[in-house]
CSV table of C-alpha atoms and ligand atoms in Angstrom, one decimal:
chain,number,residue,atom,x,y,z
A,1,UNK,CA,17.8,23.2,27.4
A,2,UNK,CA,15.7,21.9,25.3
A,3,UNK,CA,14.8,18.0,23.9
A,4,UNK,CA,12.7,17.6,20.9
A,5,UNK,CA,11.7,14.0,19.5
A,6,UNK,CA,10.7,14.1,15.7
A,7,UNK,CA,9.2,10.8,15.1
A,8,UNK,CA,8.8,11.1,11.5
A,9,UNK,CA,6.8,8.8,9.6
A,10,UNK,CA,6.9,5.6,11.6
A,11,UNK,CA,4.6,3.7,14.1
A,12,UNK,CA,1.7,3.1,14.4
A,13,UNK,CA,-0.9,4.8,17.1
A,14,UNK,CA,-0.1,1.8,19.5
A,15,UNK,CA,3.1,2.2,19.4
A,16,UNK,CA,2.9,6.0,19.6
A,17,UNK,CA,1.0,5.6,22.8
A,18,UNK,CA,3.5,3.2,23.9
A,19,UNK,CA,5.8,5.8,23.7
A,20,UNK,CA,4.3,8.5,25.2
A,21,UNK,CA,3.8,6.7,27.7
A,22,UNK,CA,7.1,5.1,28.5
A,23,UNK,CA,8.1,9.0,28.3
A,24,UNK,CA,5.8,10.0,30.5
A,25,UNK,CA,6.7,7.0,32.6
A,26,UNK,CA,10.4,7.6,32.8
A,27,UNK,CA,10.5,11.3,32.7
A,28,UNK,CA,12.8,12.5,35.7
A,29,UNK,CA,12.3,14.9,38.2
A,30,UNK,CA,14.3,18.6,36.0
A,31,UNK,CA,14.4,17.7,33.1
A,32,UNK,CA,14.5,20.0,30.7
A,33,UNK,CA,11.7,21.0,28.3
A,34,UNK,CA,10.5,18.5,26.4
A,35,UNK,CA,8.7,17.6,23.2
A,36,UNK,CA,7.4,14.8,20.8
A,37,UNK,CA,6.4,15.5,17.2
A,38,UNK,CA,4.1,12.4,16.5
A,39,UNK,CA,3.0,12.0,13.2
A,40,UNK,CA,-0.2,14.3,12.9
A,41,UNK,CA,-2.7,11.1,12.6
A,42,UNK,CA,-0.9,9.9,16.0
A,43,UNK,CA,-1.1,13.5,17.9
A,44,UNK,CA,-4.9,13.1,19.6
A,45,UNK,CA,-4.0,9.4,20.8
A,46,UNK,CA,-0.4,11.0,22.1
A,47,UNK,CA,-2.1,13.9,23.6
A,48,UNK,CA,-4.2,11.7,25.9
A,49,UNK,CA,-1.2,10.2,27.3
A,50,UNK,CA,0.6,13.4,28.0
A,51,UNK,CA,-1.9,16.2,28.6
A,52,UNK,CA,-1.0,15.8,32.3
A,53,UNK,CA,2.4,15.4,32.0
A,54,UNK,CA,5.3,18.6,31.5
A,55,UNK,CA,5.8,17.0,27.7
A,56,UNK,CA,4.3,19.5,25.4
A,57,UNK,CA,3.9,18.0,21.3
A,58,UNK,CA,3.8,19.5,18.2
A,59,UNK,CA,3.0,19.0,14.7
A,60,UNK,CA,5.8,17.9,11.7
A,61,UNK,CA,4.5,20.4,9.4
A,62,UNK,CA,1.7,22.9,8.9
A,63,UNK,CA,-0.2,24.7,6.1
A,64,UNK,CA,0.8,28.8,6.2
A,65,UNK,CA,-3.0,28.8,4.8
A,66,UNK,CA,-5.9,29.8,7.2
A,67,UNK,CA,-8.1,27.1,6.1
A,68,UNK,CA,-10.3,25.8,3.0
A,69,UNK,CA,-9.2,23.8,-0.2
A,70,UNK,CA,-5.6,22.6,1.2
A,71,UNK,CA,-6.1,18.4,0.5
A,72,UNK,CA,-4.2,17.0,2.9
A,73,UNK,CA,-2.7,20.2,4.7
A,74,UNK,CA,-3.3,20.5,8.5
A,75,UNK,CA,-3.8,24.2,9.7
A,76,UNK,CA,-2.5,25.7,12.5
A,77,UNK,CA,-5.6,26.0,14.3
A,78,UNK,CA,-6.4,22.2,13.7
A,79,UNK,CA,-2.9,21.6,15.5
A,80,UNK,CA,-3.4,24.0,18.5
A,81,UNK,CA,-7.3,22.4,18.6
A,82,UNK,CA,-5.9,19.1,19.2
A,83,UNK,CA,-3.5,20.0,21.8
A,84,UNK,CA,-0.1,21.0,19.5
A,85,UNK,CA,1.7,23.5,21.0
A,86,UNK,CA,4.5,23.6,18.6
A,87,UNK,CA,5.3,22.5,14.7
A,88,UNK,CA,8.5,21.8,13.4
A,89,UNK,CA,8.6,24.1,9.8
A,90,UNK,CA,11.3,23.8,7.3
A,91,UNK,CA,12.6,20.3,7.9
A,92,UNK,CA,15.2,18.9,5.1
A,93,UNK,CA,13.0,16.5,4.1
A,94,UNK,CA,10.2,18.4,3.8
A,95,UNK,CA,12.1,21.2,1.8
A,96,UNK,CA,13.6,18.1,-0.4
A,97,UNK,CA,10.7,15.6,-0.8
A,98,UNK,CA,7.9,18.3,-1.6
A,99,UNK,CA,10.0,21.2,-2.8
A,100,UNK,CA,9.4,23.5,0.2
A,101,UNK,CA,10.9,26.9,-0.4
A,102,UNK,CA,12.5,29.4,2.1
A,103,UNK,CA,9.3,31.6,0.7
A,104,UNK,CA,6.5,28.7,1.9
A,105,UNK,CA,8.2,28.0,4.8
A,106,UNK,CA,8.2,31.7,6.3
A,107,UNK,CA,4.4,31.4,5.7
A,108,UNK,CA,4.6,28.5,7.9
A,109,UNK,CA,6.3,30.2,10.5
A,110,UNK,CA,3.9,33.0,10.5
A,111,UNK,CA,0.9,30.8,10.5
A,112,UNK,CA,2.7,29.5,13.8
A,113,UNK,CA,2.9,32.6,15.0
A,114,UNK,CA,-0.4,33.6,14.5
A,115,UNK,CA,-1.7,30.6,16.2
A,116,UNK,CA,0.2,30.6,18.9
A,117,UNK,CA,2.7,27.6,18.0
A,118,UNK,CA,6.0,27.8,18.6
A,119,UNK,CA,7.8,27.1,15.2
A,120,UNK,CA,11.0,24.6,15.7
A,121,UNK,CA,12.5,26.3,12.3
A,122,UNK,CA,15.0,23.8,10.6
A,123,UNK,CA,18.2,25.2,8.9
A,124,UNK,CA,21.0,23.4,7.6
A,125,UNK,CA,23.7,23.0,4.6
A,126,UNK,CA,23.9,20.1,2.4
A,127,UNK,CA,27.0,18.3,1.8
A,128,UNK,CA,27.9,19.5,-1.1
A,129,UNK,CA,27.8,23.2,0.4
A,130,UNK,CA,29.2,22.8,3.1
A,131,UNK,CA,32.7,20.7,0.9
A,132,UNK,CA,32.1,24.0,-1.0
A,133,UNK,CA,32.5,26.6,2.0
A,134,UNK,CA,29.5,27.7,1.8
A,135,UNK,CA,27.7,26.4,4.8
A,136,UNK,CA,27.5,29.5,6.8
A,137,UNK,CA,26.2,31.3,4.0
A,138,UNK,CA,23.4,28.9,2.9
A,139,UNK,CA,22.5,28.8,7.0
A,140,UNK,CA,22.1,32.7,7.0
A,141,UNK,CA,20.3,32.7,4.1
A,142,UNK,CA,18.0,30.3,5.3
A,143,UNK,CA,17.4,32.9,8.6
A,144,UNK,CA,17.1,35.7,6.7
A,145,UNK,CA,14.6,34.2,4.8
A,146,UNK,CA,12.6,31.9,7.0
A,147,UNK,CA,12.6,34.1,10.1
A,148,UNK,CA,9.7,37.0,10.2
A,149,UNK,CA,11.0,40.3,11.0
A,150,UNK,CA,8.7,41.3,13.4
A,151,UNK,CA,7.3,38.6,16.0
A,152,UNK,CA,3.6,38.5,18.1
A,153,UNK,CA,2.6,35.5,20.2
A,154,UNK,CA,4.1,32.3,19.4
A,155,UNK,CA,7.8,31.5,19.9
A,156,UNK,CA,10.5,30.5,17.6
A,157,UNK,CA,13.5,28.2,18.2
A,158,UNK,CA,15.8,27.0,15.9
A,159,UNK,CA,17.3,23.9,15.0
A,160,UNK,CA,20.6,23.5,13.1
A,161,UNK,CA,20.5,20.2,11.2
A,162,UNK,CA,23.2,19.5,9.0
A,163,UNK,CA,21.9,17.5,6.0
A,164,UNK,CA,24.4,15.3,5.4
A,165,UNK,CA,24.4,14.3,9.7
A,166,UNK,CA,20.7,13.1,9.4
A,167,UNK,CA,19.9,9.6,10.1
A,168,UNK,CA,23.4,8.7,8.5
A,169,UNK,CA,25.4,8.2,11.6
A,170,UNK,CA,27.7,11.0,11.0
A,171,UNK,CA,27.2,14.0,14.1
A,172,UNK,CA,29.2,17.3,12.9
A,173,UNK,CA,31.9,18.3,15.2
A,174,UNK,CA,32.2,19.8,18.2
A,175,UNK,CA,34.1,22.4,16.4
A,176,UNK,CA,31.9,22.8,13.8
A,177,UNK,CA,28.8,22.3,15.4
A,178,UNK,CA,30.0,25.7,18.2
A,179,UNK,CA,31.0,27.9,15.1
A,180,UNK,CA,27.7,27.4,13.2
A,181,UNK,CA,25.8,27.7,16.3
A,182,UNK,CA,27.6,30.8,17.6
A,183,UNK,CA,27.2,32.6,13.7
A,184,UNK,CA,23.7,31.6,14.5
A,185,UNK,CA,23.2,33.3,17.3
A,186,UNK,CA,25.3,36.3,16.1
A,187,UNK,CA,23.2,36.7,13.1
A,188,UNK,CA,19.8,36.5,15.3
A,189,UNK,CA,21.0,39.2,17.7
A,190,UNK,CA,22.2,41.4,14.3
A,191,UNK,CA,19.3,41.0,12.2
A,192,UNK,CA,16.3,39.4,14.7
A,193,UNK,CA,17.1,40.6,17.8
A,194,UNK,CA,13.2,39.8,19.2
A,195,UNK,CA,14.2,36.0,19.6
A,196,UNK,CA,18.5,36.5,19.9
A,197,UNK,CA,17.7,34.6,23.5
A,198,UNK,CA,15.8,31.8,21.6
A,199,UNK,CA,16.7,28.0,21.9
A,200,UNK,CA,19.1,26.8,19.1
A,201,UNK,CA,19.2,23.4,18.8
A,202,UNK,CA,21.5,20.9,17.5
A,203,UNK,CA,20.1,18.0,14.9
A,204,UNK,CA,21.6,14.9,13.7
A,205,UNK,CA,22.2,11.6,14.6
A,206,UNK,CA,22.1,12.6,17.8
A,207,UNK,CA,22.5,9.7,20.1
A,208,UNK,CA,22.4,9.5,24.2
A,209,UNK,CA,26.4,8.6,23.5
A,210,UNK,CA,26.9,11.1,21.8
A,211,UNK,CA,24.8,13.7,23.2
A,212,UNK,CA,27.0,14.8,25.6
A,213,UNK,CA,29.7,16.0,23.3
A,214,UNK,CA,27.1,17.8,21.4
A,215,UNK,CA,25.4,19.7,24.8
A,216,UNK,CA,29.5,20.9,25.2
A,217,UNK,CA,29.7,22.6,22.1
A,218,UNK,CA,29.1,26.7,22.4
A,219,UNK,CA,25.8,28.0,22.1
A,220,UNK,CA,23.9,24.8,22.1
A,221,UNK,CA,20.6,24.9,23.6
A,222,UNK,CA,19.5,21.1,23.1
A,223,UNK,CA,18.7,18.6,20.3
A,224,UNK,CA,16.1,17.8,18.2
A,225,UNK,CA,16.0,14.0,17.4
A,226,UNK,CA,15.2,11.8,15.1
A,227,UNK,CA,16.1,7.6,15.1
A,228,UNK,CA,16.5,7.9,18.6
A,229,UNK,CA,13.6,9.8,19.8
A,230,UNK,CA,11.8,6.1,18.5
A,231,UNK,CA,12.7,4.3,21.6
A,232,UNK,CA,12.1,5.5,25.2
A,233,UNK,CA,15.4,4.6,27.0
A,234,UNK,CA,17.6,6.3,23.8
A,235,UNK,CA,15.7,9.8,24.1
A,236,UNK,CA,15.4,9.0,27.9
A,237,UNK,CA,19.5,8.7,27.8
A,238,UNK,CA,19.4,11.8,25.5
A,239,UNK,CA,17.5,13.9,28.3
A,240,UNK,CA,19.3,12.6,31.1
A,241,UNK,CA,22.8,14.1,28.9
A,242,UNK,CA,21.1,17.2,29.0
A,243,UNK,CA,20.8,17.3,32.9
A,244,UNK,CA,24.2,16.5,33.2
A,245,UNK,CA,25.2,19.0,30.9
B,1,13P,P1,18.3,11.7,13.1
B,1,13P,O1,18.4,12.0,14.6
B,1,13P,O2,17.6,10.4,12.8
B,1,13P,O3,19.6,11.9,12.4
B,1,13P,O4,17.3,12.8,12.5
B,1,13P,C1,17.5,14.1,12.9
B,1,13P,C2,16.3,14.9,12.4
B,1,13P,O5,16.1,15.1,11.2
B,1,13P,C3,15.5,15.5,13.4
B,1,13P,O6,14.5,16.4,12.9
């Protein structure tokens, strides 16, 4: 299993510390992997508190560019230099509040790849398309063209995250959530059989009550988490779910 925290945009580097630490504090003895994705001004403060610790932390985003005239891109070499092992690519909102395309986001995996990183690629239907049937569609489409075809040093998981289950409240089904994660993993050993073993990991208003439904579904490999990654005793719950599990 794995447990990945995306914090978002909140807190501030206090309360990221704060965090971390609590995390670091309260993490039991097997738990699974686990990671934080602080916002990128909080990830040298955050690394401080975990360095010594088995939580690893990644960047929300990265530029698929090397370097140079990128205002306000962060490269992946200025993620791994600050102690990022990881970078979430493709998340909803990115690909809704800045217009990412399947095309950029690749680039971003590569970049990840090059570097090192592993890339926590985010997939997932809207409402809309999934009331329309489509949702397995859009989801391979998504893979097919988000995922490289040939892979080198960094690793890839994926994250299935349902749109319209994000910070609303509203977790897919058990059903649902074991048929889109078992196309998943049918379509990675079809058409990207390099990573076909690779994490796939459930997101959306995943809670610690409801985690354990979502750790039953088939094919589920852990959770990526947003609202309740904020506070230590709700991810806490969420990892202790996945030891259970
Ligand atoms: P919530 O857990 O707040 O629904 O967010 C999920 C998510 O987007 C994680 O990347």
């Amino acid at each position: 299993m794995f447990i990945a925290g995306n914090w978002k945009m909140n807190g501030t580097v206090a309360q990221a510390r704060d965090l971390a630490q609590a995390l670091v504090n309260g993490l039991p003895d097997g738990a699974p992997a686990t990671a934080i994705f602080p916002p990128a001004i909080h990830l040298a403060a955050v690394h401080d508190i975990i360095k010594d610790s088995p939580i690893f932390m990644g960047g929300q985003d990265c530029s698929s560019a090397e370097n140079g005239a990128h205002t306000g891109d962060l490269s992946v070499a200025m993620l791994a230099d600050i102690g990022a092992r990881g970078v979430i690519v493709g998340h909803s909102e990115r690909r809704t509040d800045h217009g990412e395309s399947n095309e950029a986001i690749l680039g971003k995996v590569k970049a990840a790849q090059s570097a090192g990183l592993g890339a926590v690629l985010c997939v997932g239907e809207t409402l809309d398309e999934r009331q329309s049937g489509r949702a397995e569609t859009v989801v391979q489409s998504q893979l097919a063209a988000c995922l490289p075809t040939t892979f080198d040093s960094g690793s890839v998981v994926i994250a299935y995250e349902p749109v319209w289950a994000i910070g609303t409240g509203m977790v897919a089904t058990v059903q649902d959530i074991s048929a889109m994660h078992s196309m998943i993993r049918q379509w990675l050993q079809a058409h990207r059989p390099e990573i076909a073993d690779t994490f796939i990991l459930y997101g959306g208003s995943v809670k610690a009550a409801n985690a354990a439904d979502v750790f039953g579904a088939d094919e589920v490999g852990g959770a990526l988490v947003g609202g309740a990654s904020l506070k230590s005793d709700d991810f806490l719950g969420i990892i202790a779910a996945a030891m259970k599990a």
